[in-house]
PDB file of C-alpha atoms and ligand atoms in Angstrom:
ATOM      1  CA  MET A   2      -5.152   9.510  13.489  1.00  0.00           C
ATOM      2  CA  GLU A   3      -9.133   8.385  15.121  1.00  0.00           C
ATOM      3  CA  VAL A   4     -11.669   9.022  12.501  1.00  0.00           C
ATOM      4  CA  SER A   5     -13.889   9.335  14.904  1.00  0.00           C
ATOM      5  CA  GLY A   6     -15.622  12.927  15.216  1.00  0.00           C
ATOM      6  CA  ARG A   7     -13.611  14.100  11.621  1.00  0.00           C
ATOM      7  CA  HIS A   8     -15.182  15.417   7.647  1.00  0.00           C
ATOM      8  CA  ILE A   9     -13.524  13.375   5.487  1.00  0.00           C
ATOM      9  CA  VAL A  10     -13.195  13.309   1.814  1.00  0.00           C
ATOM     10  CA  VAL A  11     -13.375  10.396   0.244  1.00  0.00           C
ATOM     11  CA  THR A  12     -13.205  10.097  -4.246  1.00  0.00           C
ATOM     12  CA  GLY A  13     -13.686   7.337  -5.571  1.00  0.00           C
ATOM     13  CA  GLY A  14     -15.929   6.175  -3.216  1.00  0.00           C
ATOM     14  CA  ALA A  15     -18.982   4.822  -5.577  1.00  0.00           C
ATOM     15  CA  GLY A  16     -17.536   1.421  -5.741  1.00  0.00           C
ATOM     16  CA  GLY A  17     -14.722  -1.024  -5.680  1.00  0.00           C
ATOM     17  CA  ILE A  18     -12.314   0.315  -2.867  1.00  0.00           C
ATOM     18  CA  GLY A  19     -13.819   3.738  -1.869  1.00  0.00           C
ATOM     19  CA  ARG A  20     -17.273   2.133  -1.283  1.00  0.00           C
ATOM     20  CA  ALA A  21     -15.272  -0.090   1.495  1.00  0.00           C
ATOM     21  CA  LEU A  22     -13.077   3.123   2.841  1.00  0.00           C
ATOM     22  CA  ILE A  23     -16.903   5.353   3.162  1.00  0.00           C
ATOM     23  CA  ARG A  24     -18.716   2.040   4.623  1.00  0.00           C
ATOM     24  CA  ARG A  25     -15.759   1.561   7.617  1.00  0.00           C
ATOM     25  CA  LEU A  26     -15.244   5.728   8.408  1.00  0.00           C
ATOM     26  CA  SER A  27     -18.738   6.040   8.835  1.00  0.00           C
ATOM     27  CA  GLU A  28     -18.460   3.052  11.659  1.00  0.00           C
ATOM     28  CA  GLU A  29     -15.653   3.904  12.981  1.00  0.00           C
ATOM     29  CA  GLY A  30     -17.786   7.365  13.384  1.00  0.00           C
ATOM     30  CA  ALA A  31     -16.459  10.212  10.992  1.00  0.00           C
ATOM     31  CA  ARG A  32     -18.787  13.453  11.486  1.00  0.00           C
ATOM     32  CA  ALA A  33     -19.216  14.431   8.220  1.00  0.00           C
ATOM     33  CA  LEU A  34     -17.998  11.601   4.918  1.00  0.00           C
ATOM     34  CA  VAL A  35     -17.690  13.023   1.344  1.00  0.00           C
ATOM     35  CA  VAL A  36     -18.593  10.357  -1.038  1.00  0.00           C
ATOM     36  CA  ALA A  37     -16.757  11.904  -4.292  1.00  0.00           C
ATOM     37  CA  ASP A  38     -17.249  10.044  -8.209  1.00  0.00           C
ATOM     38  CA  ARG A  39     -17.686  10.500 -11.860  1.00  0.00           C
ATOM     39  CA  ASP A  40     -20.990   8.503 -11.151  1.00  0.00           C
ATOM     40  CA  LEU A  41     -23.116   9.834  -9.499  1.00  0.00           C
ATOM     41  CA  ALA A  42     -25.375   7.900  -8.754  1.00  0.00           C
ATOM     42  CA  GLY A  43     -23.306   5.266  -6.832  1.00  0.00           C
ATOM     43  CA  ALA A  44     -22.047   8.305  -5.337  1.00  0.00           C
ATOM     44  CA  GLN A  45     -25.733   9.780  -4.195  1.00  0.00           C
ATOM     45  CA  ALA A  46     -26.463   5.535  -3.247  1.00  0.00           C
ATOM     46  CA  MET A  47     -23.297   5.637  -0.665  1.00  0.00           C
ATOM     47  CA  ALA A  48     -23.303   8.950   0.400  1.00  0.00           C
ATOM     48  CA  GLY A  49     -27.431   7.216   1.251  1.00  0.00           C
ATOM     49  CA  GLU A  50     -26.175   4.495   2.879  1.00  0.00           C
ATOM     50  CA  VAL A  51     -24.213   7.179   5.721  1.00  0.00           C
ATOM     51  CA  GLY A  52     -25.553  10.275   5.096  1.00  0.00           C
ATOM     52  CA  GLY A  53     -23.280  11.759   4.213  1.00  0.00           C
ATOM     53  CA  LEU A  54     -22.678  13.833   0.744  1.00  0.00           C
ATOM     54  CA  ALA A  55     -22.538  13.150  -2.695  1.00  0.00           C
ATOM     55  CA  VAL A  56     -20.626  15.096  -5.429  1.00  0.00           C
ATOM     56  CA  GLU A  57     -19.940  14.743  -9.358  1.00  0.00           C
ATOM     57  CA  LEU A  58     -15.778  14.947  -9.745  1.00  0.00           C
ATOM     58  CA  ASP A  59     -14.048  14.637 -12.730  1.00  0.00           C
ATOM     59  CA  ALA A  60     -10.570  13.269 -10.334  1.00  0.00           C
ATOM     60  CA  GLY A  61      -8.514  14.298 -14.280  1.00  0.00           C
ATOM     61  CA  ARG A  62      -9.409  17.886 -13.655  1.00  0.00           C
ATOM     62  CA  GLU A  63      -8.194  20.439 -11.510  1.00  0.00           C
ATOM     63  CA  SER A  64     -11.177  22.364 -11.859  1.00  0.00           C
ATOM     64  CA  SER A  65     -13.794  19.540 -10.883  1.00  0.00           C
ATOM     65  CA  VAL A  66     -11.118  18.800  -7.349  1.00  0.00           C
ATOM     66  CA  ARG A  67     -11.222  22.295  -6.102  1.00  0.00           C
ATOM     67  CA  ALA A  68     -15.321  22.718  -6.244  1.00  0.00           C
ATOM     68  CA  LEU A  69     -15.045  19.538  -4.799  1.00  0.00           C
ATOM     69  CA  ILE A  70     -12.859  20.704  -1.806  1.00  0.00           C
ATOM     70  CA  ASP A  71     -15.042  24.262  -1.625  1.00  0.00           C
ATOM     71  CA  GLU A  72     -17.944  21.987  -1.524  1.00  0.00           C
ATOM     72  CA  ALA A  73     -18.037  19.974   1.615  1.00  0.00           C
ATOM     73  CA  THR A  74     -16.167  22.374   2.728  1.00  0.00           C
ATOM     74  CA  ALA A  75     -19.003  25.053   2.995  1.00  0.00           C
ATOM     75  CA  ALA A  76     -21.276  21.718   3.695  1.00  0.00           C
ATOM     76  CA  HIS A  77     -18.652  20.789   6.530  1.00  0.00           C
ATOM     77  CA  GLY A  78     -16.361  23.378   7.873  1.00  0.00           C
ATOM     78  CA  PRO A  79     -12.223  22.345   6.917  1.00  0.00           C
ATOM     79  CA  ILE A  80     -11.959  19.036   5.741  1.00  0.00           C
ATOM     80  CA  ASP A  81      -9.401  16.999   8.091  1.00  0.00           C
ATOM     81  CA  VAL A  82      -9.033  13.623   5.926  1.00  0.00           C
ATOM     82  CA  PHE A  83      -8.844  13.496   2.121  1.00  0.00           C
ATOM     83  CA  ILE A  84      -8.665  10.559   0.739  1.00  0.00           C
ATOM     84  CA  SER A  85      -7.743  10.886  -3.110  1.00  0.00           C
ATOM     85  CA  ASN A  86      -8.967   7.625  -4.228  1.00  0.00           C
ATOM     86  CA  ALA A  87     -10.359   7.759  -7.591  1.00  0.00           C
ATOM     87  CA  GLY A  88      -8.191   5.961 -10.127  1.00  0.00           C
ATOM     88  CA  VAL A  89      -7.689   3.984 -13.673  1.00  0.00           C
ATOM     89  CA  PRO A  90      -6.025   1.067 -14.704  1.00  0.00           C
ATOM     90  CA  GLY A  91      -4.364   3.095 -17.971  1.00  0.00           C
ATOM     91  CA  ALA A  92      -3.847   0.385 -20.309  1.00  0.00           C
ATOM     92  CA  LEU A  93      -2.118  -3.420 -21.085  1.00  0.00           C
ATOM     93  CA  GLY A  94       1.503  -3.055 -22.640  1.00  0.00           C
ATOM     94  CA  GLY A  95       3.382  -0.827 -22.835  1.00  0.00           C
ATOM     95  CA  PRO A  96       5.180   2.396 -24.313  1.00  0.00           C
ATOM     96  CA  GLU A  97       2.510   1.980 -27.827  1.00  0.00           C
ATOM     97  CA  ALA A  98      -0.283   2.621 -25.324  1.00  0.00           C
ATOM     98  CA  ALA A  99      -1.738   5.766 -26.832  1.00  0.00           C
ATOM     99  CA  ASP A 100      -1.621   8.930 -25.012  1.00  0.00           C
ATOM    100  CA  GLU A 101      -4.973   9.683 -24.501  1.00  0.00           C
ATOM    101  CA  ALA A 102      -4.166   6.807 -21.949  1.00  0.00           C
ATOM    102  CA  TRP A 103      -0.608   8.024 -21.308  1.00  0.00           C
ATOM    103  CA  ASP A 104      -2.837  11.228 -20.262  1.00  0.00           C
ATOM    104  CA  GLU A 105      -5.941  10.185 -18.742  1.00  0.00           C
ATOM    105  CA  ALA A 106      -3.778   8.203 -16.080  1.00  0.00           C
ATOM    106  CA  TRP A 107      -1.221  10.824 -15.161  1.00  0.00           C
ATOM    107  CA  ARG A 108      -3.843  13.014 -14.363  1.00  0.00           C
ATOM    108  CA  VAL A 109      -6.118  10.425 -12.176  1.00  0.00           C
ATOM    109  CA  ASN A 110      -3.522   8.708 -10.961  1.00  0.00           C
ATOM    110  CA  VAL A 111      -1.312  11.226 -10.122  1.00  0.00           C
ATOM    111  CA  MET A 112      -1.885  15.060 -11.089  1.00  0.00           C
ATOM    112  CA  ALA A 113      -5.517  14.767  -8.477  1.00  0.00           C
ATOM    113  CA  HIS A 114      -2.697  13.818  -5.697  1.00  0.00           C
ATOM    114  CA  VAL A 115      -1.208  17.205  -6.692  1.00  0.00           C
ATOM    115  CA  TRP A 116      -3.988  19.283  -7.066  1.00  0.00           C
ATOM    116  CA  ALA A 117      -5.479  17.611  -3.792  1.00  0.00           C
ATOM    117  CA  ALA A 118      -2.574  18.888  -1.852  1.00  0.00           C
ATOM    118  CA  ARG A 119      -2.128  22.407  -2.794  1.00  0.00           C
ATOM    119  CA  ALA A 120      -6.131  23.357  -2.990  1.00  0.00           C
ATOM    120  CA  LEU A 121      -5.841  21.634   0.904  1.00  0.00           C
ATOM    121  CA  LEU A 122      -2.426  22.582   1.825  1.00  0.00           C
ATOM    122  CA  PRO A 123      -2.537  26.346   2.373  1.00  0.00           C
ATOM    123  CA  GLN A 124      -5.379  26.292   5.005  1.00  0.00           C
ATOM    124  CA  MET A 125      -4.419  22.802   6.804  1.00  0.00           C
ATOM    125  CA  LEU A 126      -0.666  24.271   7.532  1.00  0.00           C
ATOM    126  CA  GLU A 127      -2.496  27.244   8.805  1.00  0.00           C
ATOM    127  CA  ARG A 128      -4.563  24.845  11.212  1.00  0.00           C
ATOM    128  CA  GLY A 129      -1.404  22.825  11.815  1.00  0.00           C
ATOM    129  CA  GLU A 130      -3.355  19.908  10.782  1.00  0.00           C
ATOM    130  CA  GLY A 131      -5.277  17.498   8.629  1.00  0.00           C
ATOM    131  CA  TYR A 132      -4.189  14.512   7.017  1.00  0.00           C
ATOM    132  CA  LEU A 133      -3.526  13.651   2.886  1.00  0.00           C
ATOM    133  CA  ILE A 134      -3.784  10.599   2.174  1.00  0.00           C
ATOM    134  CA  ASN A 135      -3.801   8.729  -1.138  1.00  0.00           C
ATOM    135  CA  THR A 136      -4.379   5.182  -2.472  1.00  0.00           C
ATOM    136  CA  ALA A 137      -1.470   4.147  -4.994  1.00  0.00           C
ATOM    137  CA  SER A 138      -0.959   0.463  -5.457  1.00  0.00           C
ATOM    138  CA  ALA A 139       1.850  -2.124  -4.968  1.00  0.00           C
ATOM    139  CA  ALA A 140       2.893  -1.371  -9.173  1.00  0.00           C
ATOM    140  CA  GLY A 141       4.206   1.923  -6.999  1.00  0.00           C
ATOM    141  CA  LEU A 142       6.477  -0.194  -5.172  1.00  0.00           C
ATOM    142  CA  LEU A 143       7.560  -3.252  -7.120  1.00  0.00           C
ATOM    143  CA  THR A 144       6.603  -2.683 -11.437  1.00  0.00           C
ATOM    144  CA  GLN A 145       2.203  -3.802 -12.243  1.00  0.00           C
ATOM    145  CA  VAL A 146       4.137  -6.439 -15.388  1.00  0.00           C
ATOM    146  CA  SER A 147       0.164  -6.038 -17.412  1.00  0.00           C
ATOM    147  CA  SER A 148       0.640  -2.343 -18.016  1.00  0.00           C
ATOM    148  CA  LEU A 149       3.711   0.066 -18.177  1.00  0.00           C
ATOM    149  CA  VAL A 150       1.594   3.095 -17.508  1.00  0.00           C
ATOM    150  CA  TYR A 151       0.023   1.942 -14.108  1.00  0.00           C
ATOM    151  CA  SER A 152       3.698   0.723 -13.117  1.00  0.00           C
ATOM    152  CA  VAL A 153       4.645   4.419 -13.669  1.00  0.00           C
ATOM    153  CA  THR A 154       1.709   7.084 -12.880  1.00  0.00           C
ATOM    154  CA  LYS A 155       1.423   4.270  -9.618  1.00  0.00           C
ATOM    155  CA  HIS A 156       5.677   5.110  -8.720  1.00  0.00           C
ATOM    156  CA  ALA A 157       4.617   8.110  -8.770  1.00  0.00           C
ATOM    157  CA  ALA A 158       1.914   8.865  -6.591  1.00  0.00           C
ATOM    158  CA  VAL A 159       4.044   6.714  -3.824  1.00  0.00           C
ATOM    159  CA  SER A 160       6.840   9.426  -4.645  1.00  0.00           C
ATOM    160  CA  LEU A 161       4.568  12.618  -4.435  1.00  0.00           C
ATOM    161  CA  ALA A 162       3.186  10.850  -0.884  1.00  0.00           C
ATOM    162  CA  GLU A 163       6.515  10.540   0.170  1.00  0.00           C
ATOM    163  CA  TRP A 164       7.689  13.706  -0.823  1.00  0.00           C
ATOM    164  CA  LEU A 165       4.537  15.354   1.403  1.00  0.00           C
ATOM    165  CA  SER A 166       5.599  13.280   4.403  1.00  0.00           C
ATOM    166  CA  ILE A 167       9.150  13.956   4.454  1.00  0.00           C
ATOM    167  CA  GLU A 168       7.993  18.030   3.743  1.00  0.00           C
ATOM    168  CA  TYR A 169       5.219  18.554   5.456  1.00  0.00           C
ATOM    169  CA  ALA A 170       5.716  15.748   9.028  1.00  0.00           C
ATOM    170  CA  ASP A 171       6.881  18.552  10.941  1.00  0.00           C
ATOM    171  CA  SER A 172       3.848  20.603  10.214  1.00  0.00           C
ATOM    172  CA  GLY A 173       1.212  18.661  12.114  1.00  0.00           C
ATOM    173  CA  VAL A 174      -0.036  17.014   7.874  1.00  0.00           C
ATOM    174  CA  ARG A 175      -0.094  13.754   8.096  1.00  0.00           C
ATOM    175  CA  VAL A 176       0.192  12.116   4.143  1.00  0.00           C
ATOM    176  CA  SER A 177       0.002   8.538   4.623  1.00  0.00           C
ATOM    177  CA  CYS A 178       0.299   6.246   1.336  1.00  0.00           C
ATOM    178  CA  ILE A 179      -1.866   3.368   0.253  1.00  0.00           C
ATOM    179  CA  CYS A 180      -0.360   0.437  -1.329  1.00  0.00           C
ATOM    180  CA  PRO A 181      -2.527  -2.757  -2.545  1.00  0.00           C
ATOM    181  CA  GLN A 182      -2.137  -5.416  -4.601  1.00  0.00           C
ATOM    182  CA  GLY A 183      -4.459  -6.956  -5.724  1.00  0.00           C
ATOM    183  CA  VAL A 184      -8.291  -6.316  -4.566  1.00  0.00           C
ATOM    184  CA  ARG A 185     -11.603  -7.598  -5.246  1.00  0.00           C
ATOM    185  CA  THR A 186     -13.096  -4.846  -7.620  1.00  0.00           C
ATOM    186  CA  PRO A 187     -14.153  -4.311 -10.967  1.00  0.00           C
ATOM    187  CA  MET A 188     -10.484  -2.583 -11.873  1.00  0.00           C
ATOM    188  CA  LEU A 189      -9.445  -6.129 -10.548  1.00  0.00           C
ATOM    189  CA  GLU A 190     -11.103  -7.617 -12.914  1.00  0.00           C
ATOM    190  CA  LEU A 191     -10.273  -5.990 -16.262  1.00  0.00           C
ATOM    191  CA  ALA A 192      -6.511  -6.833 -15.253  1.00  0.00           C
ATOM    192  CA  MET A 193      -7.086 -10.461 -14.243  1.00  0.00           C
ATOM    193  CA  GLU A 194      -8.177 -10.597 -17.757  1.00  0.00           C
ATOM    194  CA  GLU A 195      -4.001 -10.636 -19.136  1.00  0.00           C
ATOM    195  CA  PRO A 196      -2.128 -13.700 -18.454  1.00  0.00           C
ATOM    196  CA  VAL A 197       0.308 -11.960 -17.079  1.00  0.00           C
ATOM    197  CA  GLY A 198      -0.977  -9.826 -15.087  1.00  0.00           C
ATOM    198  CA  ALA A 199      -3.190 -12.677 -13.774  1.00  0.00           C
ATOM    199  CA  ALA A 200       0.066 -14.612 -12.662  1.00  0.00           C
ATOM    200  CA  ALA A 201       1.164 -11.084 -10.936  1.00  0.00           C
ATOM    201  CA  LEU A 202      -1.569 -10.606  -9.255  1.00  0.00           C
ATOM    202  CA  ALA A 203      -2.910 -13.714  -8.578  1.00  0.00           C
ATOM    203  CA  SER A 204       0.721 -14.730  -6.697  1.00  0.00           C
ATOM    204  CA  GLY A 205       0.231 -12.108  -4.322  1.00  0.00           C
ATOM    205  CA  GLY A 206      -3.303 -13.360  -2.732  1.00  0.00           C
ATOM    206  CA  LEU A 207      -6.194 -11.639  -3.791  1.00  0.00           C
ATOM    207  CA  ILE A 208      -7.658  -9.466  -0.957  1.00  0.00           C
ATOM    208  CA  GLU A 209     -11.504  -8.271  -0.337  1.00  0.00           C
ATOM    209  CA  PRO A 210     -11.673  -4.034  -0.604  1.00  0.00           C
ATOM    210  CA  GLU A 211     -12.677  -4.417   3.225  1.00  0.00           C
ATOM    211  CA  ASP A 212      -9.552  -5.836   4.345  1.00  0.00           C
ATOM    212  CA  VAL A 213      -8.294  -2.115   2.458  1.00  0.00           C
ATOM    213  CA  ALA A 214     -10.471  -0.422   5.365  1.00  0.00           C
ATOM    214  CA  ASP A 215      -9.583  -2.782   7.703  1.00  0.00           C
ATOM    215  CA  SER A 216      -5.399  -1.507   6.861  1.00  0.00           C
ATOM    216  CA  LEU A 217      -6.792   2.419   6.156  1.00  0.00           C
ATOM    217  CA  ILE A 218      -7.831   2.268  10.141  1.00  0.00           C
ATOM    218  CA  GLU A 219      -5.148   0.541  11.466  1.00  0.00           C
ATOM    219  CA  GLY A 220      -2.351   2.795   9.874  1.00  0.00           C
ATOM    220  CA  MET A 221      -4.467   5.817  10.251  1.00  0.00           C
ATOM    221  CA  ARG A 222      -3.975   4.879  14.019  1.00  0.00           C
ATOM    222  CA  ASP A 223      -0.641   5.003  14.051  1.00  0.00           C
ATOM    223  CA  GLU A 224      -0.039   7.696  11.358  1.00  0.00           C
ATOM    224  CA  ARG A 225       1.750   5.373   8.820  1.00  0.00           C
ATOM    225  CA  MET A 226       3.412   6.715   5.909  1.00  0.00           C
ATOM    226  CA  LEU A 227       2.748   3.444   3.514  1.00  0.00           C
ATOM    227  CA  ILE A 228      -0.499   1.168   4.098  1.00  0.00           C
ATOM    228  CA  LEU A 229      -0.259  -1.879   2.914  1.00  0.00           C
ATOM    229  CA  PRO A 230      -2.563  -4.489   3.148  1.00  0.00           C
ATOM    230  CA  HIS A 231      -1.099  -7.385   1.422  1.00  0.00           C
ATOM    231  CA  GLU A 232       1.668  -8.521   4.234  1.00  0.00           C
ATOM    232  CA  ASN A 233       3.852  -9.794   1.453  1.00  0.00           C
ATOM    233  CA  VAL A 234       4.526  -6.563   0.100  1.00  0.00           C
ATOM    234  CA  ALA A 235       7.014  -5.585   2.768  1.00  0.00           C
ATOM    235  CA  GLY A 236       8.706  -8.359   1.664  1.00  0.00           C
ATOM    236  CA  PHE A 237       9.132  -8.314  -1.493  1.00  0.00           C
ATOM    237  CA  MET A 238       9.970  -4.932  -1.392  1.00  0.00           C
ATOM    238  CA  ALA A 239      13.196  -5.783   1.126  1.00  0.00           C
ATOM    239  CA  PHE A 240      14.529  -8.498  -1.341  1.00  0.00           C
ATOM    240  CA  LYS A 241      13.678  -5.645  -4.293  1.00  0.00           C
ATOM    241  CA  GLY A 242      15.969  -3.516  -2.312  1.00  0.00           C
ATOM    242  CA  SER A 243      18.897  -6.129  -0.931  1.00  0.00           C
ATOM    243  CA  ASP A 244      18.723  -7.932  -4.609  1.00  0.00           C
ATOM    244  CA  PRO A 245      17.642  -5.528  -7.307  1.00  0.00           C
ATOM    245  CA  GLU A 246      19.024  -8.144 -10.418  1.00  0.00           C
ATOM    246  CA  ARG A 247      17.957 -11.612  -8.746  1.00  0.00           C
ATOM    247  CA  TRP A 248      14.514  -9.910  -7.960  1.00  0.00           C
ATOM    248  CA  LEU A 249      14.048  -8.481 -11.337  1.00  0.00           C
ATOM    249  CA  LYS A 250      14.986 -12.189 -13.018  1.00  0.00           C
ATOM    250  CA  GLY A 251      12.279 -13.873 -10.706  1.00  0.00           C
ATOM    251  CA  MET A 252      10.351 -10.541 -12.510  1.00  0.00           C
ATOM    252  CA  ARG A 253      11.119 -12.310 -15.553  1.00  0.00           C
ATOM    253  CA  ARG A 254      10.438 -15.445 -14.793  1.00  0.00           C
ATOM    254  CA  LEU A 255       7.030 -15.483 -13.655  1.00  0.00           C
ATOM    255  CA  VAL A 256       6.338 -12.977 -17.217  1.00  0.00           C
ATOM    256  CA  ARG A 257       7.541 -15.913 -19.188  1.00  0.00           C
ATOM    257  CA  ASN A 258       5.558 -18.425 -17.511  1.00  0.00           C
ATOM    258  CA  ALA A 259       2.691 -16.882 -18.359  1.00  0.00           C
ATOM    259  CA  ARG A 260       2.622 -16.345 -21.447  1.00  0.00           C
ATOM    260  CA  ALA A 261       4.019 -20.295 -22.105  1.00  0.00           C
ATOM    261  CA  ALA A 262       1.063 -21.691 -19.891  1.00  0.00           C
ATOM    262  CA  ASP A 263      -1.400 -19.232 -22.320  1.00  0.00           C
ATOM    263  CA  SER A 264       0.244 -19.913 -25.501  1.00  0.00           C
ATOM    264  CA  ASN A 265      -0.023 -23.908 -24.011  1.00  0.00           C
ATOM    265  CA  SER A 266      -4.434 -23.945 -23.403  1.00  0.00           C
ATOM    266  CA  ALA A 267      -5.207 -21.604 -26.694  1.00  0.00           C
TER     267      ALA A 267
HETATM  268  P1  NAD B   1     -12.910   1.017  -9.560  1.00  0.00           P
HETATM  269  O1  NAD B   1     -12.673   0.500 -10.658  1.00  0.00           O
HETATM  270  O2  NAD B   1     -13.978  -0.711  -8.662  1.00  0.00           O
HETATM  271  O3  NAD B   1     -13.121   2.037  -8.714  1.00  0.00           O
HETATM  272  C1  NAD B   1     -12.502   3.119  -8.578  1.00  0.00           C
HETATM  273  C2  NAD B   1     -13.950   4.054  -8.404  1.00  0.00           C
HETATM  274  O4  NAD B   1     -13.248   5.401  -9.049  1.00  0.00           O
HETATM  275  C3  NAD B   1     -14.984   3.569  -9.649  1.00  0.00           C
HETATM  276  O5  NAD B   1     -16.887   4.128  -8.592  1.00  0.00           O
HETATM  277  C4  NAD B   1     -14.776   5.036 -10.676  1.00  0.00           C
HETATM  278  O6  NAD B   1     -16.142   5.712 -10.938  1.00  0.00           O
HETATM  279  C5  NAD B   1     -13.972   6.075  -9.912  1.00  0.00           C
HETATM  280  N1  NAD B   1     -13.302   7.091 -10.700  1.00  0.00           N
HETATM  281  C6  NAD B   1     -12.510   6.049 -11.912  1.00  0.00           C
HETATM  282  N2  NAD B   1     -11.754   7.787 -12.868  1.00  0.00           N
HETATM  283  C7  NAD B   1     -12.438   9.014 -11.958  1.00  0.00           C
HETATM  284  C8  NAD B   1     -12.344   9.754 -12.814  1.00  0.00           C
HETATM  285  N3  NAD B   1     -12.231  10.237 -13.459  1.00  0.00           N
HETATM  286  N4  NAD B   1     -13.234  10.565 -11.468  1.00  0.00           N
HETATM  287  C9  NAD B   1     -13.760  10.063  -9.996  1.00  0.00           C
HETATM  288  N5  NAD B   1     -14.057   9.052  -9.781  1.00  0.00           N
HETATM  289  C10 NAD B   1     -13.270   7.963 -10.655  1.00  0.00           C
HETATM  290  O7  NAD B   1     -11.531   0.381  -8.803  1.00  0.00           O
HETATM  291  P2  NAD B   1     -10.376   0.102  -7.101  1.00  0.00           P
HETATM  292  O8  NAD B   1      -9.974  -1.440  -7.184  1.00  0.00           O
HETATM  293  O9  NAD B   1     -11.695   0.184  -5.948  1.00  0.00           O
HETATM  294  O10 NAD B   1      -9.327   0.987  -7.345  1.00  0.00           O
HETATM  295  C11 NAD B   1      -9.645   2.195  -6.069  1.00  0.00           C
HETATM  296  C12 NAD B   1      -8.351   2.867  -5.919  1.00  0.00           C
HETATM  297  O11 NAD B   1      -7.258   1.557  -5.462  1.00  0.00           O
HETATM  298  C13 NAD B   1      -7.431   3.700  -7.587  1.00  0.00           C
HETATM  299  O12 NAD B   1      -6.936   3.863  -7.212  1.00  0.00           O
HETATM  300  C14 NAD B   1      -6.873   1.837  -7.484  1.00  0.00           C
HETATM  301  O13 NAD B   1      -6.252   1.901  -8.909  1.00  0.00           O
HETATM  302  C15 NAD B   1      -6.141   1.352  -6.986  1.00  0.00           C
HETATM  303  N6  NAD B   1      -5.819  -0.259  -6.398  1.00  0.00           N
HETATM  304  C16 NAD B   1      -6.792  -1.035  -6.861  1.00  0.00           C
HETATM  305  C17 NAD B   1      -6.728  -2.246  -6.687  1.00  0.00           C
HETATM  306  C18 NAD B   1      -7.432  -3.635  -7.065  1.00  0.00           C
HETATM  307  O14 NAD B   1      -6.537  -4.726  -7.361  1.00  0.00           O
HETATM  308  N7  NAD B   1      -7.906  -3.553  -7.399  1.00  0.00           N
HETATM  309  C19 NAD B   1      -5.034  -2.747  -6.471  1.00  0.00           C
HETATM  310  C20 NAD B   1      -3.893  -2.213  -5.848  1.00  0.00           C
HETATM  311  C21 NAD B   1      -4.388  -0.870  -6.105  1.00  0.00           C
END
């Protein structure tokens, strides 16, 4: 799908990757852009820059996702492309993370995509056209060693996109899932504070939010389900698929080495 002339909503559009997506979609000639974020002032600043509509959103509540869709539709007509990009890092560590952290990550990283699909699919199926795009992560394909919460919820987000893509492709509804590794945003800064996460992210190479926007435009043009801004992720997936035990050994080694280097430097 070409962006030109389209009505596009981006959640988490006030910062990081979302902001770069909005700027690029504007350059590509989107007809109407909606910047939705829990940071209303940030959304307003971004919307002001591109002549878009700012909407305050809590992506972790279905009523708020529905209200966003209603407001965007009332302002600009049917939504052509909905980019469910808002995400939260969850908590570092494993199953000991508090239920509150699990709950927030399930809601924002997974259910927000479900709620958007639930609200939009009936009208998209009726029109025989529409595009649902979710930002998941390479953590949803390969595992994020520093955070079980993030890894599990991003795996669920990838699975959701795959399911939708299989089910609805023949009805004219396109689905894409963006799966970057490390991207220089405020969320990454947090992950880089933890030595194991920092080692894993750095090993994949860090890119800029604008690089993710470039990949999105290419991926949309090809209507590709899996959009991988980091070239090496496809190779890591192939390796994991071809020899999962060897891949796990490599991941364990990466964790051990990062912990040893951290304790030596302390
Ligand atoms: P970020 O923290 O820089 O920006 C996230 C934006 O989402 C912020 O503007 C924030 O206000 C908004 N947001 C957070 N929770 C919200 C909620 N409940 N309701 C509405 N808005 C909310 O993060 P980012 O790095 O730009 O992340 C964007 C997406 O990319 C996320 O889904 C993230 O998981 C994913 N991602 C990021 C990286 C990375 O390295 N930065 C890598 C892979 C995937």
